[in-house]
mmCIF file of C-alpha atoms and ligand atoms in Angstrom:
data_model
loop_
_atom_site.group_PDB
_atom_site.id
_atom_site.type_symbol
_atom_site.label_atom_id
_atom_site.label_comp_id
_atom_site.label_asym_id
_atom_site.label_seq_id
_atom_site.Cartn_x
_atom_site.Cartn_y
_atom_site.Cartn_z
ATOM 1 C CA MET A 203 0.194 0.166 -0.074
ATOM 2 C CA LEU A 204 1.499 3.620 -1.006
ATOM 3 C CA ILE A 205 0.630 6.576 1.061
ATOM 4 C CA LEU A 206 1.311 9.695 0.525
ATOM 5 C CA GLY A 207 2.341 11.935 3.427
ATOM 6 C CA ILE A 208 1.965 15.931 3.719
ATOM 7 C CA GLU A 209 3.938 17.685 6.269
ATOM 8 C CA SER A 210 3.664 21.902 6.976
ATOM 9 C CA SER A 211 3.283 22.185 10.848
ATOM 10 C CA CYS A 212 6.504 24.547 10.924
ATOM 11 C CA ASP A 213 9.001 25.799 8.973
ATOM 12 C CA GLU A 214 9.674 22.420 7.118
ATOM 13 C CA THR A 215 7.271 22.042 3.954
ATOM 14 C CA ALA A 216 7.562 18.550 3.199
ATOM 15 C CA ALA A 217 5.988 15.215 1.557
ATOM 16 C CA ALA A 218 6.659 11.952 1.158
ATOM 17 C CA VAL A 219 5.233 8.373 -0.404
ATOM 18 C CA VAL A 220 5.863 5.550 2.041
ATOM 19 C CA GLU A 221 4.808 2.142 1.201
ATOM 20 C CA ASP A 222 3.705 0.038 3.923
ATOM 21 C CA GLY A 223 4.368 2.137 6.389
ATOM 22 C CA ARG A 224 7.848 1.512 6.739
ATOM 23 C CA ARG A 225 9.700 1.768 3.742
ATOM 24 C CA VAL A 226 10.435 5.552 2.253
ATOM 25 C CA ARG A 227 10.064 5.282 -1.984
ATOM 26 C CA SER A 228 10.515 9.295 -1.519
ATOM 27 C CA SER A 229 11.294 12.017 1.364
ATOM 28 C CA VAL A 230 11.416 16.009 -0.013
ATOM 29 C CA VAL A 231 11.968 18.564 2.876
ATOM 30 C CA ALA A 232 11.932 22.527 1.921
ATOM 31 C CA GLY A 233 13.867 23.704 4.698
ATOM 32 C CA GLN A 234 13.080 27.453 5.411
ATOM 33 C CA GLN A 235 16.106 28.304 7.636
ATOM 34 C CA GLU A 236 17.345 30.939 5.266
ATOM 35 C CA ILE A 237 14.084 32.851 5.476
ATOM 36 C CA HIS A 238 13.425 32.890 9.266
ATOM 37 C CA GLU A 239 17.464 33.488 9.915
ATOM 38 C CA GLU A 240 17.739 36.887 10.141
ATOM 39 C CA TYR A 241 15.174 36.831 12.944
ATOM 40 C CA GLY A 242 16.235 34.423 15.162
ATOM 41 C CA GLY A 243 12.948 32.133 14.976
ATOM 42 C CA VAL A 244 10.512 31.121 13.057
ATOM 43 C CA VAL A 245 8.010 34.053 11.646
ATOM 44 C CA PRO A 246 4.508 32.392 11.491
ATOM 45 C CA GLU A 247 3.294 34.736 8.387
ATOM 46 C CA LEU A 248 6.437 33.660 6.822
ATOM 47 C CA ALA A 249 6.164 30.321 7.031
ATOM 48 C CA SER A 250 2.562 30.093 6.014
ATOM 49 C CA ARG A 251 3.506 32.237 2.874
ATOM 50 C CA ALA A 252 6.378 29.655 2.080
ATOM 51 C CA HIS A 253 4.757 26.935 2.662
ATOM 52 C CA ALA A 254 1.810 28.283 -0.002
ATOM 53 C CA GLU A 255 4.431 28.485 -2.473
ATOM 54 C CA ARG A 256 6.536 25.216 -2.156
ATOM 55 C CA ILE A 257 3.973 22.514 -1.426
ATOM 56 C CA THR A 258 2.810 21.985 -5.058
ATOM 57 C CA GLY A 259 6.399 21.439 -6.025
ATOM 58 C CA VAL A 260 7.652 19.580 -3.211
ATOM 59 C CA VAL A 261 4.735 16.891 -3.486
ATOM 60 C CA THR A 262 5.478 16.978 -7.375
ATOM 61 C CA SER A 263 8.583 15.914 -6.679
ATOM 62 C CA ALA A 264 8.241 13.312 -3.647
ATOM 63 C CA ILE A 265 5.771 11.822 -6.472
ATOM 64 C CA GLU A 266 8.382 11.694 -9.499
ATOM 65 C CA LYS A 267 11.489 10.471 -7.138
ATOM 66 C CA ALA A 268 8.785 7.596 -5.507
ATOM 67 C CA GLY A 269 9.144 6.680 -9.098
ATOM 68 C CA CYS A 270 4.807 6.183 -9.027
ATOM 69 C CA GLY A 271 1.945 8.107 -10.020
ATOM 70 C CA LEU A 272 -0.881 9.796 -8.615
ATOM 71 C CA ASP A 273 -3.372 6.880 -9.682
ATOM 72 C CA ASP A 274 -0.662 4.459 -7.371
ATOM 73 C CA LEU A 275 -1.455 6.212 -3.803
ATOM 74 C CA ASP A 276 -4.208 4.593 -1.765
ATOM 75 C CA ALA A 277 -4.465 7.035 0.558
ATOM 76 C CA ILE A 278 -3.483 10.654 1.794
ATOM 77 C CA ALA A 279 -1.871 11.404 5.135
ATOM 78 C CA VAL A 280 -1.262 14.781 6.643
ATOM 79 C CA GLY A 281 -0.235 16.090 10.031
ATOM 80 C CA HIS A 282 -2.613 18.333 10.633
ATOM 81 C CA ARG A 283 -1.715 19.014 14.591
ATOM 82 C CA PRO A 284 -0.412 20.249 16.675
ATOM 83 C CA GLY A 285 1.422 23.052 15.000
ATOM 84 C CA LEU A 286 1.319 26.542 13.665
ATOM 85 C CA ILE A 287 -2.136 27.103 12.355
ATOM 86 C CA GLY A 288 -1.566 28.988 9.227
ATOM 87 C CA ALA A 289 0.875 26.447 8.650
ATOM 88 C CA LEU A 290 -0.715 23.197 8.983
ATOM 89 C CA LEU A 291 -3.458 24.980 7.109
ATOM 90 C CA VAL A 292 -1.267 24.729 3.891
ATOM 91 C CA GLY A 293 -0.488 21.339 4.184
ATOM 92 C CA VAL A 294 -4.432 19.858 5.251
ATOM 93 C CA SER A 295 -6.069 21.945 2.187
ATOM 94 C CA ALA A 296 -3.247 20.499 -0.405
ATOM 95 C CA ALA A 297 -4.352 17.062 1.319
ATOM 96 C CA LYS A 298 -7.759 17.721 1.377
ATOM 97 C CA ALA A 299 -7.522 18.758 -2.554
ATOM 98 C CA LEU A 300 -5.696 15.198 -3.219
ATOM 99 C CA ALA A 301 -7.939 13.259 -1.202
ATOM 100 C CA TRP A 302 -11.433 14.318 -2.592
ATOM 101 C CA SER A 303 -9.608 14.914 -6.601
ATOM 102 C CA LEU A 304 -8.128 11.222 -6.536
ATOM 103 C CA ASP A 305 -11.081 9.921 -4.354
ATOM 104 C CA LEU A 306 -8.711 8.503 -1.710
ATOM 105 C CA PRO A 307 -9.253 8.207 2.051
ATOM 106 C CA LEU A 308 -7.858 11.064 3.794
ATOM 107 C CA VAL A 309 -6.032 10.560 7.215
ATOM 108 C CA GLY A 310 -5.140 12.811 9.767
ATOM 109 C CA VAL A 311 -2.427 12.388 11.783
ATOM 110 C CA ASP A 312 -0.970 13.822 14.960
ATOM 111 C CA HIS A 313 2.685 15.286 14.432
ATOM 112 C CA VAL A 314 4.046 14.639 17.940
ATOM 113 C CA ARG A 315 2.854 10.875 17.746
ATOM 114 C CA ALA A 316 4.285 10.744 13.942
ATOM 115 C CA HIS A 317 7.807 11.105 15.647
ATOM 116 C CA LEU A 318 7.888 8.176 17.147
ATOM 117 C CA TRP A 319 6.758 6.522 14.000
ATOM 118 C CA ALA A 320 9.908 8.074 12.612
ATOM 119 C CA GLY A 321 12.490 5.334 13.952
ATOM 120 C CA LEU A 322 10.369 2.394 12.578
ATOM 121 C CA LEU A 323 10.940 3.726 8.882
ATOM 122 C CA ASP A 324 13.517 2.052 6.653
ATOM 123 C CA SER A 325 13.663 -0.473 9.834
ATOM 124 C CA ASP A 326 12.487 -3.901 10.624
ATOM 125 C CA VAL A 327 11.909 -3.812 14.166
ATOM 126 C CA GLN A 328 7.903 -5.339 14.960
ATOM 127 C CA LEU A 329 5.272 -2.974 16.308
ATOM 128 C CA ASP A 330 5.495 -6.270 19.437
ATOM 129 C CA GLU A 331 8.916 -5.912 19.687
ATOM 130 C CA ALA A 332 8.847 -1.816 20.143
ATOM 131 C CA PHE A 333 5.917 -1.829 22.535
ATOM 132 C CA SER A 334 5.042 -1.210 24.588
ATOM 133 C CA ALA A 335 7.485 1.889 25.050
ATOM 134 C CA LEU A 336 8.510 4.375 27.029
ATOM 135 C CA GLY A 337 8.682 7.189 24.227
ATOM 136 C CA LEU A 338 10.479 10.386 24.288
ATOM 137 C CA VAL A 339 9.832 13.275 22.094
ATOM 138 C CA ILE A 340 12.694 16.214 21.615
ATOM 139 C CA SER A 341 12.289 18.788 19.353
ATOM 140 C CA GLY A 342 11.896 22.588 19.061
ATOM 141 C CA GLY A 343 8.320 22.354 19.965
ATOM 142 C CA HIS A 344 7.916 19.501 22.434
ATOM 143 C CA THR A 345 10.045 17.557 25.500
ATOM 144 C CA ALA A 346 7.584 15.020 26.762
ATOM 145 C CA MET A 347 7.824 11.726 27.562
ATOM 146 C CA PHE A 348 5.071 9.465 27.318
ATOM 147 C CA ARG A 349 4.122 5.338 27.618
ATOM 148 C CA CYS A 350 3.165 4.146 24.483
ATOM 149 C CA ASP A 351 0.830 0.866 24.554
ATOM 150 C CA SER A 352 0.959 1.577 20.328
ATOM 151 C CA PRO A 353 2.005 3.751 18.079
ATOM 152 C CA THR A 354 -1.268 5.583 19.167
ATOM 153 C CA LYS A 355 -2.199 4.858 22.505
ATOM 154 C CA LEU A 356 -0.015 7.693 24.562
ATOM 155 C CA THR A 357 -0.129 8.052 28.131
ATOM 156 C CA LYS A 358 2.052 11.289 29.031
ATOM 157 C CA LEU A 359 4.146 11.225 31.951
ATOM 158 C CA GLY A 360 5.759 14.529 31.803
ATOM 159 C CA GLY A 361 7.250 17.444 29.773
ATOM 160 C CA THR A 362 8.457 20.399 30.328
ATOM 161 C CA ILE A 363 7.489 22.894 32.284
ATOM 162 C CA ASP A 364 8.886 25.993 30.088
ATOM 163 C CA ASP A 365 11.510 25.489 27.252
ATOM 164 C CA ALA A 366 11.993 22.514 24.977
ATOM 165 C CA VAL A 367 14.940 21.093 24.692
ATOM 166 C CA GLY A 368 15.727 22.282 20.377
ATOM 167 C CA GLU A 369 14.109 25.572 21.491
ATOM 168 C CA ALA A 370 17.174 25.614 24.289
ATOM 169 C CA TYR A 371 19.484 24.561 22.300
ATOM 170 C CA ASP A 372 18.349 27.577 19.978
ATOM 171 C CA LYS A 373 18.951 30.183 22.104
ATOM 172 C CA ALA A 374 21.912 28.891 23.907
ATOM 173 C CA ALA A 375 23.096 28.799 20.161
ATOM 174 C CA ALA A 376 21.852 32.658 20.039
ATOM 175 C CA ILE A 377 23.648 33.427 23.154
ATOM 176 C CA LEU A 378 26.725 32.164 21.625
ATOM 177 C CA GLY A 379 26.232 34.002 18.334
ATOM 178 C CA LEU A 380 26.046 30.869 16.516
ATOM 179 C CA GLY A 381 23.107 30.823 13.373
ATOM 180 C CA HIS A 382 19.747 29.360 13.691
ATOM 181 C CA PRO A 383 18.866 26.661 14.083
ATOM 182 C CA GLY A 384 21.326 26.024 17.058
ATOM 183 C CA GLY A 385 21.150 22.348 17.979
ATOM 184 C CA PRO A 386 23.437 21.164 14.878
ATOM 185 C CA THR A 387 26.317 23.839 15.581
ATOM 186 C CA ILE A 388 26.286 23.325 19.067
ATOM 187 C CA ASP A 389 26.623 19.801 18.724
ATOM 188 C CA ARG A 390 29.076 19.944 16.059
ATOM 189 C CA LEU A 391 31.012 22.329 18.612
ATOM 190 C CA ALA A 392 30.718 20.066 20.858
ATOM 191 C CA GLN A 393 32.053 16.845 19.124
ATOM 192 C CA GLU A 394 35.331 19.156 18.235
ATOM 193 C CA ILE A 395 38.648 17.021 19.796
ATOM 194 C CA ASP A 396 39.892 19.326 22.122
ATOM 195 C CA ALA A 397 36.386 20.417 23.908
ATOM 196 C CA ASN A 398 35.526 20.611 27.356
ATOM 197 C CA ASP A 399 32.665 19.986 28.430
ATOM 198 C CA ARG A 400 33.764 20.882 32.138
ATOM 199 C CA ALA A 401 34.711 24.047 31.137
ATOM 200 C CA VAL A 402 31.852 25.859 33.423
ATOM 201 C CA GLU A 403 29.334 23.608 35.875
ATOM 202 C CA LEU A 404 26.101 24.810 34.713
ATOM 203 C CA PRO A 405 22.781 23.583 36.316
ATOM 204 C CA VAL A 406 20.877 20.405 35.619
ATOM 205 C CA SER A 407 17.391 20.859 36.106
ATOM 206 C CA ARG A 408 16.038 18.051 38.762
ATOM 207 C CA LEU A 409 13.171 19.630 40.064
ATOM 208 C CA GLY A 410 10.957 17.883 42.114
ATOM 209 C CA LYS A 411 12.880 14.472 43.878
ATOM 210 C CA GLU A 412 10.106 12.048 41.809
ATOM 211 C CA SER A 413 9.213 14.990 39.026
ATOM 212 C CA LEU A 414 9.052 13.373 35.398
ATOM 213 C CA ASP A 415 9.151 17.245 34.219
ATOM 214 C CA PHE A 416 12.023 19.213 32.173
ATOM 215 C CA SER A 417 12.896 22.262 32.916
ATOM 216 C CA PHE A 418 15.565 23.695 30.559
ATOM 217 C CA SER A 419 15.079 27.898 31.058
ATOM 218 C CA GLY A 420 17.461 27.864 33.987
ATOM 219 C CA LEU A 421 19.969 26.573 31.959
ATOM 220 C CA LYS A 422 19.756 28.970 29.289
ATOM 221 C CA THR A 423 19.797 31.337 31.901
ATOM 222 C CA ALA A 424 22.705 29.886 33.190
ATOM 223 C CA LEU A 425 24.589 30.156 30.191
ATOM 224 C CA LEU A 426 23.729 33.391 29.533
ATOM 225 C CA TYR A 427 24.776 34.861 32.385
ATOM 226 C CA GLU A 428 28.160 33.364 31.923
ATOM 227 C CA VAL A 429 28.598 34.648 28.817
ATOM 228 C CA ARG A 430 27.449 38.296 29.663
ATOM 229 C CA GLY A 431 27.363 38.724 33.360
ATOM 230 C CA VAL A 432 25.444 38.901 35.731
ATOM 231 C CA PRO A 433 22.581 42.078 34.902
ATOM 232 C CA GLY A 434 23.110 45.087 36.494
ATOM 233 C CA PRO A 435 20.128 47.663 37.625
ATOM 234 C CA GLY A 436 17.757 48.005 34.505
ATOM 235 C CA GLY A 437 19.031 44.965 33.199
ATOM 236 C CA VAL A 438 21.750 45.787 31.872
ATOM 237 C CA PHE A 439 24.506 43.143 30.847
ATOM 238 C CA GLU A 440 28.330 43.617 31.952
ATOM 239 C CA ARG A 441 29.569 42.827 28.291
ATOM 240 C CA THR A 442 28.266 41.083 25.032
ATOM 241 C CA ASN A 443 29.484 37.629 23.456
ATOM 242 C CA ALA A 444 31.809 39.820 20.961
ATOM 243 C CA ALA A 445 34.483 38.794 23.379
ATOM 244 C CA LEU A 446 34.216 34.868 23.146
ATOM 245 C CA THR A 447 36.944 33.305 21.386
ATOM 246 C CA PRO A 448 35.917 30.288 19.026
ATOM 247 C CA GLU A 449 37.837 27.885 21.869
ATOM 248 C CA ARG A 450 35.762 29.572 24.343
ATOM 249 C CA LYS A 451 32.238 28.967 22.272
ATOM 250 C CA ARG A 452 33.502 25.415 21.377
ATOM 251 C CA ASP A 453 33.746 24.877 25.598
ATOM 252 C CA LEU A 454 30.803 26.477 26.471
ATOM 253 C CA ALA A 455 28.996 24.400 23.607
ATOM 254 C CA ALA A 456 30.351 21.595 24.894
ATOM 255 C CA SER A 457 29.349 22.347 28.363
ATOM 256 C CA PHE A 458 25.697 23.037 27.496
ATOM 257 C CA GLN A 459 25.204 19.755 25.349
ATOM 258 C CA ARG A 460 26.462 17.615 28.493
ATOM 259 C CA VAL A 461 24.327 18.825 30.644
ATOM 260 C CA ALA A 462 21.293 19.299 28.663
ATOM 261 C CA SER A 463 21.852 15.529 27.727
ATOM 262 C CA LYS A 464 22.480 14.663 31.212
ATOM 263 C CA ALA A 465 18.658 16.396 32.277
ATOM 264 C CA ILE A 466 17.171 14.230 29.520
ATOM 265 C CA VAL A 467 19.017 11.202 30.326
ATOM 266 C CA LEU A 468 17.653 11.037 34.104
ATOM 267 C CA LYS A 469 14.232 11.403 33.856
ATOM 268 C CA MET A 470 14.929 8.685 31.409
ATOM 269 C CA GLU A 471 15.768 6.258 33.738
ATOM 270 C CA ARG A 472 13.464 7.950 36.522
ATOM 271 C CA ALA A 473 10.347 7.245 34.124
ATOM 272 C CA ILE A 474 11.641 3.812 33.364
ATOM 273 C CA GLU A 475 11.957 3.185 37.314
ATOM 274 C CA ALA A 476 8.259 4.447 37.975
ATOM 275 C CA MET A 477 6.537 2.751 35.354
ATOM 276 C CA ASP A 478 4.656 -0.122 36.847
ATOM 277 C CA GLU A 479 5.100 -2.178 33.625
ATOM 278 C CA LYS A 480 8.733 -2.483 32.381
ATOM 279 C CA PRO A 481 8.261 -1.015 28.906
ATOM 280 C CA ARG A 482 9.983 -3.408 25.952
ATOM 281 C CA ALA A 483 12.061 -0.099 24.374
ATOM 282 C CA ILE A 484 12.542 3.202 24.374
ATOM 283 C CA ILE A 485 11.856 5.174 21.154
ATOM 284 C CA VAL A 486 12.866 8.470 20.461
ATOM 285 C CA GLY A 487 11.796 10.924 18.082
ATOM 286 C CA GLY A 488 12.209 14.485 17.082
ATOM 287 C CA GLY A 489 14.714 16.707 15.733
ATOM 288 C CA VAL A 490 16.954 17.239 18.755
ATOM 289 C CA SER A 491 17.013 12.727 18.950
ATOM 290 C CA ALA A 492 19.875 13.456 16.118
ATOM 291 C CA ASN A 493 22.375 14.994 18.603
ATOM 292 C CA SER A 494 25.162 12.888 18.664
ATOM 293 C CA ARG A 495 25.688 12.720 22.649
ATOM 294 C CA ILE A 496 21.857 12.023 23.342
ATOM 295 C CA ARG A 497 22.275 9.158 21.384
ATOM 296 C CA ARG A 498 24.561 7.867 22.747
ATOM 297 C CA GLU A 499 23.434 8.298 26.210
ATOM 298 C CA LEU A 500 20.102 6.956 25.257
ATOM 299 C CA GLY A 501 22.133 3.500 24.170
ATOM 300 C CA GLU A 502 23.891 3.616 27.518
ATOM 301 C CA LEU A 503 20.560 3.478 29.169
ATOM 302 C CA ALA A 504 18.833 0.943 26.953
ATOM 303 C CA VAL A 505 21.897 -1.669 27.652
ATOM 304 C CA LYS A 506 21.801 -0.779 31.147
ATOM 305 C CA HIS A 507 18.012 -1.388 31.638
ATOM 306 C CA GLY A 508 17.898 -4.651 29.111
ATOM 307 C CA LEU A 509 15.566 -2.439 26.716
ATOM 308 C CA LYS A 510 15.400 -2.255 22.660
ATOM 309 C CA LEU A 511 16.631 1.425 21.296
ATOM 310 C CA VAL A 512 14.466 2.606 18.523
ATOM 311 C CA LEU A 513 16.110 5.618 16.885
ATOM 312 C CA PRO A 514 15.476 7.305 13.787
ATOM 313 C CA GLU A 515 17.933 7.490 11.214
ATOM 314 C CA MET A 516 19.540 11.304 10.995
ATOM 315 C CA ARG A 517 17.211 11.967 8.192
ATOM 316 C CA TYR A 518 13.933 11.248 9.632
ATOM 317 C CA CYS A 519 14.762 13.286 13.185
ATOM 318 C CA VAL A 520 13.587 16.604 12.195
ATOM 319 C CA ASP A 521 10.090 16.770 10.954
ATOM 320 C CA ASN A 522 9.460 14.988 7.695
ATOM 321 C CA ALA A 523 6.418 13.506 5.867
ATOM 322 C CA ALA A 524 7.646 10.129 5.495
ATOM 323 C CA MET A 525 7.156 9.679 9.324
ATOM 324 C CA ILE A 526 3.409 11.381 8.548
ATOM 325 C CA ALA A 527 2.722 8.855 5.990
ATOM 326 C CA GLY A 528 3.746 5.758 8.393
ATOM 327 C CA LEU A 529 1.639 6.434 11.128
ATOM 328 C CA GLY A 530 -1.247 7.367 8.647
ATOM 329 C CA HIS A 531 -0.708 3.588 7.211
ATOM 330 C CA HIS A 532 -0.587 2.336 10.707
ATOM 331 C CA ARG A 533 -4.169 4.294 11.370
ATOM 332 C CA LEU A 534 -5.593 2.883 8.243
ATOM 333 C CA GLY A 535 -4.712 -0.356 9.247
ATOM 334 C CA GLN A 536 -6.748 -0.049 12.376
ATOM 335 C CA GLY A 537 -9.924 0.849 10.240
ATOM 336 C CA GLU A 538 -9.168 4.597 11.056
ATOM 337 C CA HIS A 539 -9.585 7.596 8.820
ATOM 338 C CA ASP A 540 -10.921 11.421 8.170
ATOM 339 C CA ASP A 541 -13.192 12.884 6.069
ATOM 340 C CA LEU A 542 -13.315 16.382 4.320
ATOM 341 C CA THR A 543 -14.024 17.571 7.575
ATOM 342 C CA LEU A 544 -10.413 17.191 9.126
ATOM 343 C CA ARG A 545 -9.534 20.581 10.810
ATOM 344 C CA ALA A 546 -6.407 21.527 11.797
ATOM 345 C CA SER A 547 -5.507 22.447 15.460
ATOM 346 C CA PRO A 548 -2.725 23.966 16.810
ATOM 347 C CA SER A 549 -2.668 21.658 19.907
ATOM 348 C CA MET A 550 -1.975 17.682 20.113
ATOM 349 C CA SER A 551 -4.765 15.342 19.956
ATOM 350 C CA PRO A 552 -6.355 14.398 23.365
ATOM 351 C CA ILE A 553 -3.544 12.395 25.352
ATOM 352 C CA LYS A 554 -4.223 11.094 28.879
ATOM 353 C CA SER A 555 -1.880 12.196 31.399
ATOM 354 C CA GLY A 556 -0.189 10.658 34.544
ATOM 355 C CA GLY A 557 1.198 7.116 34.795
HETATM 356 O O1 KG4 B 292 11.526 17.995 14.878
HETATM 357 P P1 KG4 B 292 12.227 19.627 14.614
HETATM 358 O O2 KG4 B 292 12.410 19.279 13.028
HETATM 359 O O3 KG4 B 292 11.029 20.193 14.528
HETATM 360 C C1 KG4 B 292 9.977 20.405 15.987
HETATM 361 O O4 KG4 B 292 8.870 19.705 15.353
HETATM 362 O O5 KG4 B 292 9.749 21.110 16.727
HETATM 363 O O6 KG4 B 292 12.972 19.880 15.426
HETATM 364 C C2 KG4 B 292 13.945 21.018 15.172
HETATM 365 C C3 KG4 B 292 14.679 21.328 16.536
HETATM 366 C C4 KG4 B 292 15.533 22.860 16.416
HETATM 367 O O7 KG4 B 292 15.574 23.203 17.679
HETATM 368 C C5 KG4 B 292 16.950 22.400 16.274
HETATM 369 O O8 KG4 B 292 18.144 22.824 16.642
HETATM 370 C C6 KG4 B 292 17.137 20.811 16.875
HETATM 371 O O9 KG4 B 292 15.872 20.279 16.581
HETATM 372 N N1 KG4 B 292 18.560 19.807 16.364
HETATM 373 C C7 KG4 B 292 19.317 19.661 17.104
HETATM 374 C C8 KG4 B 292 19.797 18.803 16.624
HETATM 375 N N2 KG4 B 292 19.547 18.853 14.807
HETATM 376 C C9 KG4 B 292 18.082 19.195 15.015
HETATM 377 N N3 KG4 B 292 19.630 19.592 18.304
HETATM 378 C C10 KG4 B 292 20.645 19.504 18.977
HETATM 379 N N4 KG4 B 292 21.678 18.293 18.514
HETATM 380 C C11 KG4 B 292 21.295 18.178 16.805
HETATM 381 N N5 KG4 B 292 22.431 17.437 16.477
HETATM 382 ZN ZN1 ZN B 293 8.738 17.758 14.742
#
């Protein structure tokens, strides 16, 4: 079964054709970094406009690269929540137009759940090896842990009370005078041969003794004060970041990365210990799952607890439409699909919370 997936929730316009939910026949992602870079973050109105300009070309390219035609498709899946509403509407409208004109089922897919499908793409991990799982979504917009009884049945165990970890990476990069998005740059600097990840002691947020929530704003502020000094009366900083040498930037990036990773792994370990039933696997997704140190330390955690680790290939960590098509296939297989009344929504689809 061939499904066309469409994704436009934030600043990536993406389309993909996926066979049987797993085998990626094509995955086209048009990023908008160059549009948003000068603003230091995603500007919603500019994102919507760029999606509208690109969506037709991106879908056409995904179909061509898959070596199929529109007539070969069996369904259209679209990420319809959560995200920027104007951005989502572009993908949802395109998906509805295709589903209607081709007379195909339309499947709405939750973007956060789709990130947890990304590790199953181009992999032969069976669902009964992976579920139930402890799921971790770490991205620019989300940082949360879930007990996943199936790819769609999630119970939230904890989430960030302030910044998402990717957002903290991006803000840390801005503090260090690096470009946007900053996660990949900090990761690259932190891996440089002489990088000292103990150059400064930044705080690891633990919150309450048993808390499964995350907090990254204190880490970001500690880095800001380290770079620019503690602000005096009127909020004026002692200095700018202009005096940072390349070596100091590298060491601060490495110190930040050590603590960000530690904060995540610490809560994952707490969650494993708090779960009534031991999970079979740890499933991770989202842009920050591309991070070299977090991948390594989660690997060590999985080994320590005898769990399978399901990590996306690098190309499926950040936003893409293959994960949308993949989870769309699963939903369809469960007999679930939507119709042309499908709505875009800024919030995640309903979820249970608590252990
Ligand atoms: O999943 P994604 O594409 O978008 C959201 O759904 O938010 O994630 C984008 C985020 C950005 O914050 C980016 O800086 C971060 O993922 N990111 C990384 C790395 N690659 C991307 N963060 C840390 N290390 C990386 N290697
Ligand atoms: Zn995402």
